[in-house]
């Protein structure tokens, strides 16, 4: 299925009014197609080819391979051929066609002058080009909200369109195409005669679209044309539309009731979540308070730890000094102990010598004679003969 992008009309994927607006051009062109060799230049999705049933042959061409493939799959019939090609460079011999239609194509092409020259080349001496384009003034107004059509390269006002066509074709007749509401009086029996009274539609500046017939020969059929599609009965279509809208409104009211109920549930859930959030916020505030208290306690403990570390460092220094003093005292004690031990040894030696002296006879004789005292220093007991 060809995807609708807005570049071309696809039956079933666009609004019926929009589709009828485009299909009406092909119904208009069908009056020129009987027994002719027809080229539908820029055929798009191919819906217009079915309107040329009275033609001798139809070639429908589009630049898009996807579009021509879609058209070939749906609208093929004997005498109709679909092919891919560019309107600025038509792959056909001179005077190959009696009628060329190019509806809503010229505004899509940058080299639109080459397209006009090519259509004249492939037309026979009395052949006719039917070409349409939107009126730039109305089109810009109708798309004010959506903005410019991204697929349009150049849009025309009436005088520019007429000048461009007359630069290539000596005979040009332009119709104003309007999608108008009308009151119709149509015979129940088939009739070829009719009267169209539409004075307001003759003002080109107010037209929705321009549709022109261009030829190297005088154009015989310039009568006004009106087409009433099956969806053109305004009152009937409005009644159907009202019924559809009422059905849609009922469905939308049902959806609205469901949405209101869903919203109430969501609101209730929202309030529950808010209550939980409030509780979490209070818990978080309490946690924050405890964290701040913990931080204060940590700061106090860190301060105390710093004081105690300084005290420990001082104590370690004192211990180091005490250890050094102890080592010095130990050394002094060791030295004095060694000195006392050597002194004790010297005393013992002297005592031994004294004892030896006291045993000598000269000493005993001296004592008897009173020369020597019996008290000997270092010997409290004394000795007597």
XYZ file of C-alpha atoms in Angstrom:
385
model
C 0.000 0.000 0.000
C 1.347 3.414 -0.982
C 1.999 5.521 2.119
C 0.242 8.884 2.358
C 2.821 11.613 2.957
C 0.872 14.636 1.698
C 2.761 14.755 -1.600
C 0.043 12.992 -3.621
C -3.612 11.995 -3.243
C -4.314 8.363 -2.355
C -7.936 7.156 -2.464
C -9.143 5.952 0.915
C -6.387 7.781 2.798
C -7.561 11.376 2.260
C -10.675 13.345 3.147
C -13.498 12.741 0.605
C -13.774 16.476 -0.149
C -10.070 16.630 -0.959
C -10.324 13.525 -3.140
C -13.368 14.866 -5.028
C -11.534 18.150 -5.570
C -8.797 16.250 -7.429
C -11.052 13.709 -9.147
C -13.242 16.518 -10.552
C -10.330 17.599 -12.776
C -10.224 14.175 -14.396
C -14.008 14.254 -14.880
C -13.490 17.632 -16.554
C -10.686 16.217 -18.732
C -12.787 13.219 -19.789
C -14.768 15.564 -22.113
C -11.561 16.076 -24.139
C -10.358 12.443 -24.107
C -12.780 10.567 -26.357
C -10.873 8.670 -29.054
C -7.601 10.419 -28.118
C -4.102 9.276 -27.283
C -3.802 10.526 -23.685
C -0.749 11.202 -21.507
C -1.397 11.611 -17.771
C 1.821 13.417 -16.786
C 2.338 13.154 -13.026
C -0.332 10.507 -12.529
C 0.491 9.951 -8.826
C -1.380 6.969 -7.407
C -3.186 6.461 -10.766
C -6.814 6.992 -9.698
C -7.466 9.401 -12.617
C -6.761 6.935 -15.426
C -10.123 5.237 -14.896
C -11.814 8.438 -16.083
C -10.318 8.043 -19.586
C -12.340 4.988 -20.537
C -13.338 6.637 -23.848
C -9.718 7.325 -24.862
C -7.971 5.344 -27.589
C -4.943 4.777 -25.314
C -3.572 6.142 -22.045
C -0.002 6.464 -20.835
C 0.192 7.360 -17.128
C 3.618 8.535 -15.975
C 5.085 9.675 -12.648
C 8.565 10.475 -11.378
C 8.083 8.103 -8.399
C 8.723 4.420 -9.093
C 6.762 3.557 -5.950
C 3.726 5.535 -7.176
C 3.735 3.998 -10.662
C 4.132 0.515 -9.204
C 1.146 1.145 -6.925
C -0.940 2.544 -9.819
C -0.027 -0.356 -12.096
C -1.122 -2.847 -9.463
C -4.560 -1.258 -8.943
C -5.609 0.644 -12.074
C -4.163 -1.382 -14.959
C -6.533 -2.259 -17.813
C -6.183 -2.825 -21.557
C -4.935 0.265 -23.341
C -3.429 1.810 -20.181
C 0.313 1.775 -19.532
C 2.107 3.019 -16.423
C 5.749 4.039 -16.528
C 8.275 6.042 -14.550
C 9.653 9.267 -16.014
C 10.237 12.992 -15.565
C 7.787 15.565 -16.949
C 10.689 17.891 -17.807
C 12.100 15.265 -20.184
C 9.289 13.185 -21.700
C 10.517 9.928 -23.308
C 8.123 10.157 -26.280
C 8.300 11.119 -29.944
C 7.020 14.439 -31.231
C 3.222 14.669 -31.693
C 2.740 11.322 -29.876
C -0.425 12.457 -28.034
C -3.699 14.265 -28.620
C -4.286 15.154 -24.969
C -1.836 15.711 -22.106
C -3.117 16.281 -18.580
C -0.839 17.574 -15.830
C -2.960 18.170 -12.753
C -1.262 19.659 -9.657
C 2.177 18.914 -11.133
C 3.665 22.199 -12.314
C 4.040 23.619 -8.779
C 6.101 20.543 -7.778
C 8.722 20.996 -10.521
C 11.664 23.376 -10.420
C 12.122 23.237 -14.226
C 8.441 23.848 -14.981
C 9.219 25.815 -18.164
C 10.901 22.705 -19.617
C 7.774 20.729 -18.680
C 5.543 23.111 -20.679
C 7.910 22.938 -23.661
C 7.980 19.143 -23.511
C 4.166 18.864 -23.384
C 3.857 21.067 -26.466
C 6.469 18.938 -28.263
C 4.622 15.651 -27.684
C 1.202 17.107 -28.628
C -0.168 16.874 -32.146
C -1.056 20.094 -34.061
C -4.562 20.244 -32.580
C -3.638 18.550 -29.293
C -4.568 20.072 -25.935
C -2.685 20.366 -22.646
C -4.902 20.516 -19.566
C -2.853 21.840 -16.651
C -3.970 22.851 -13.156
C -2.357 24.510 -10.162
C -3.548 26.077 -6.885
C -4.079 29.832 -6.597
C -1.200 30.977 -4.380
C -3.346 33.572 -2.579
C -6.052 31.105 -1.518
C -3.622 28.248 -0.945
C -1.451 30.302 1.423
C -4.574 31.380 3.334
C -5.955 27.827 3.549
C -2.621 26.512 4.881
C -1.985 29.370 7.318
C -1.997 27.022 10.301
C -0.047 24.189 8.637
C 2.467 26.400 6.847
C 3.751 26.147 3.249
C 3.467 22.841 1.411
C 6.956 21.292 1.623
C 6.436 19.542 -1.734
C 5.714 22.739 -3.681
C 8.606 24.445 -5.467
C 6.755 27.336 -7.110
C 3.134 28.457 -6.730
C 1.330 30.791 -9.157
C -1.113 33.658 -9.118
C -3.502 34.035 -12.053
C -1.570 36.562 -14.180
C 1.750 34.729 -13.791
C 0.133 31.403 -14.673
C -1.537 32.876 -17.754
C 1.676 34.581 -18.910
C 3.719 31.379 -18.459
C 1.238 29.327 -20.512
C 0.914 31.900 -23.287
C 4.693 32.046 -23.591
C 4.541 28.459 -24.880
C 1.054 28.064 -26.398
C -0.699 30.528 -28.722
C -4.159 29.514 -27.480
C -4.901 29.414 -23.741
C -8.234 29.275 -21.894
C -8.308 29.266 -18.073
C -11.151 28.111 -15.839
C -11.452 28.923 -12.146
C -11.973 25.765 -10.119
C -13.871 26.254 -6.868
C -15.250 23.790 -4.391
C -18.611 25.485 -3.925
C -21.888 24.638 -2.250
C -24.737 24.834 -4.784
C -28.419 24.145 -5.156
C -28.842 21.594 -7.963
C -31.831 20.816 -10.163
C -31.087 17.528 -11.942
C -33.545 15.520 -14.060
C -34.148 11.965 -13.008
C -33.844 11.028 -16.681
C -30.436 11.259 -18.440
C -29.863 14.713 -19.918
C -27.014 16.363 -21.797
C -28.287 19.895 -21.407
C -27.912 22.133 -18.409
C -27.354 25.665 -17.169
C -24.674 26.721 -14.692
C -25.290 30.057 -13.022
C -22.136 30.826 -11.009
C -21.232 34.534 -11.339
C -19.039 34.626 -8.225
C -16.807 31.825 -9.526
C -15.713 33.955 -12.501
C -13.357 36.107 -10.344
C -9.861 34.566 -10.738
C -8.396 36.241 -7.648
C -10.923 34.336 -5.512
C -10.442 30.958 -7.204
C -9.200 27.938 -5.341
C -7.413 26.455 -8.343
C -6.727 27.352 -11.972
C -7.275 24.807 -14.747
C -6.090 25.785 -18.209
C -6.463 24.327 -21.703
C -3.460 25.115 -23.902
C -3.101 24.318 -27.594
C -1.439 25.323 -30.811
C -4.939 25.443 -32.335
C -8.098 27.257 -31.222
C -9.835 25.519 -28.289
C -13.436 24.645 -29.118
C -14.741 23.379 -25.816
C -14.581 26.236 -23.306
C -17.949 25.729 -21.607
C -18.284 25.856 -17.829
C -18.403 22.504 -16.100
C -19.840 21.404 -12.789
C -19.595 17.955 -11.276
C -21.803 16.747 -8.463
C -20.125 13.706 -6.896
C -22.046 11.108 -4.937
C -20.924 12.882 -1.778
C -22.078 16.244 -3.136
C -25.579 16.196 -1.642
C -24.705 18.629 1.133
C -27.768 18.129 3.333
C -27.590 14.345 3.104
C -23.866 14.293 3.714
C -24.221 16.708 6.608
C -26.925 14.524 8.132
C -24.695 11.490 7.747
C -21.838 13.500 9.159
C -23.962 14.651 12.098
C -24.942 11.038 12.795
C -21.306 10.048 12.615
C -20.347 12.914 14.911
C -23.087 11.961 17.368
C -21.830 8.392 17.371
C -18.300 9.620 17.854
C -19.517 12.025 20.557
C -21.231 9.165 22.394
C -18.053 7.124 22.156
C -15.978 10.100 23.270
C -18.369 10.701 26.191
C -17.863 7.091 27.178
C -14.115 7.549 26.876
C -14.419 10.789 28.847
C -16.324 9.021 31.661
C -13.671 6.321 31.679
C -10.996 8.998 31.641
C -12.668 10.846 34.545
C -12.868 7.587 36.514
C -9.282 6.841 35.648
C -8.331 10.377 36.638
C -10.072 9.954 40.003
C -8.096 6.778 40.579
C -4.941 8.511 39.513
C -5.764 11.438 41.817
C -6.321 9.065 44.718
C -3.065 7.296 43.927
C -1.423 10.689 43.599
C -2.657 11.705 47.055
C -1.394 8.401 48.484
C 1.977 8.949 46.879
C 2.051 12.521 48.225
C 1.271 11.204 51.729
C 4.058 8.645 51.409
C 6.334 11.344 50.082
C 5.472 13.572 53.046
C 6.220 10.698 55.413
C 9.486 10.015 53.621
C 10.327 13.708 53.825
C 9.727 13.720 57.590
C 11.822 10.577 57.937
C 14.495 12.170 55.789
C 14.391 15.335 57.925
C 14.795 13.172 61.055
C 17.633 11.306 59.404
C 19.213 14.609 58.433
C 18.965 15.747 62.075
C 20.584 12.526 63.264
C 23.250 12.844 60.603
C 23.985 16.404 61.735
C 24.170 15.230 65.370
C 26.453 12.394 64.314
C 28.614 14.821 62.375
C 28.829 17.087 65.456
C 29.765 14.079 67.645
C 32.339 12.981 65.088
C 33.759 16.504 65.001
C 33.937 16.566 68.837
C 35.535 13.118 68.947
C 38.004 14.120 66.254
C 38.897 17.197 68.331
C 39.318 15.039 71.452
C 41.321 12.559 69.432
C 43.617 15.357 68.289
C 44.152 16.450 71.932
C 44.804 12.867 72.997
C 47.133 12.288 70.083
C 49.097 15.415 71.090
C 49.181 14.139 74.705
C 50.341 10.712 73.455
C 53.038 12.376 71.350
C 54.172 14.380 74.407
C 54.107 11.215 76.565
C 56.052 9.314 73.945
C 58.613 12.117 73.950
C 58.795 11.974 77.763
C 59.119 8.182 77.640
C 61.885 8.562 75.094
C 63.632 11.087 77.365
C 63.065 8.785 80.408
C 64.411 5.826 78.485
C 67.502 7.833 77.602
C 67.912 8.872 81.279
C 67.419 5.269 82.426
C 70.019 4.150 79.918
C 72.396 6.818 81.270
C 71.684 5.796 84.896
C 72.064 2.140 83.973
C 75.449 3.011 82.521
C 76.364 5.011 85.621
C 75.200 2.226 87.948
C 77.149 -0.287 85.929
C 80.240 1.910 86.143
C 79.817 2.466 89.906
C 79.075 -1.207 90.462
C 82.276 -2.047 88.643
C 84.155 0.570 90.719
C 82.653 -0.778 93.990
C 83.535 -4.289 92.990
C 87.103 -3.249 92.198
C 87.237 -1.367 95.533
C 85.962 -4.435 97.402
C 88.604 -6.484 95.695
C 91.292 -3.952 96.712
C 90.017 -3.987 100.331
C 90.118 -7.749 100.404
C 93.628 -7.672 99.005
C 94.726 -5.160 101.616
C 93.106 -7.151 104.394
C 94.883 -10.215 103.216
C 98.164 -8.350 103.204
C 97.518 -6.896 106.631
C 96.716 -10.304 107.958
C 99.979 -11.529 106.516
C 101.866 -8.653 108.100
C 100.337 -9.327 111.445
C 101.722 -12.781 111.344
C 105.251 -11.598 110.860
C 107.442 -11.790 113.992
C 108.680 -8.257 113.733
C 105.161 -7.035 113.967
C 104.464 -9.157 116.989
C 107.720 -7.937 118.578
C 106.786 -4.340 117.930
C 103.500 -4.811 119.626
C 105.118 -6.360 122.651
C 107.502 -3.523 122.882
C 104.575 -1.096 122.514
C 105.615 0.306 119.269
C 102.531 -0.881 117.465
C 98.934 -0.725 118.508
C 96.791 -3.728 118.334
C 94.104 -1.731 116.474
C 94.658 -2.045 112.837
C 92.554 0.107 110.476
C 90.010 -2.009 108.695
C 90.220 -4.744 111.399
C 87.894 -4.014 114.280
C 88.580 -7.277 116.116
C 92.302 -6.805 116.341
C 94.867 -9.557 117.054
C 96.874 -10.313 120.304
C 99.753 -12.583 121.023
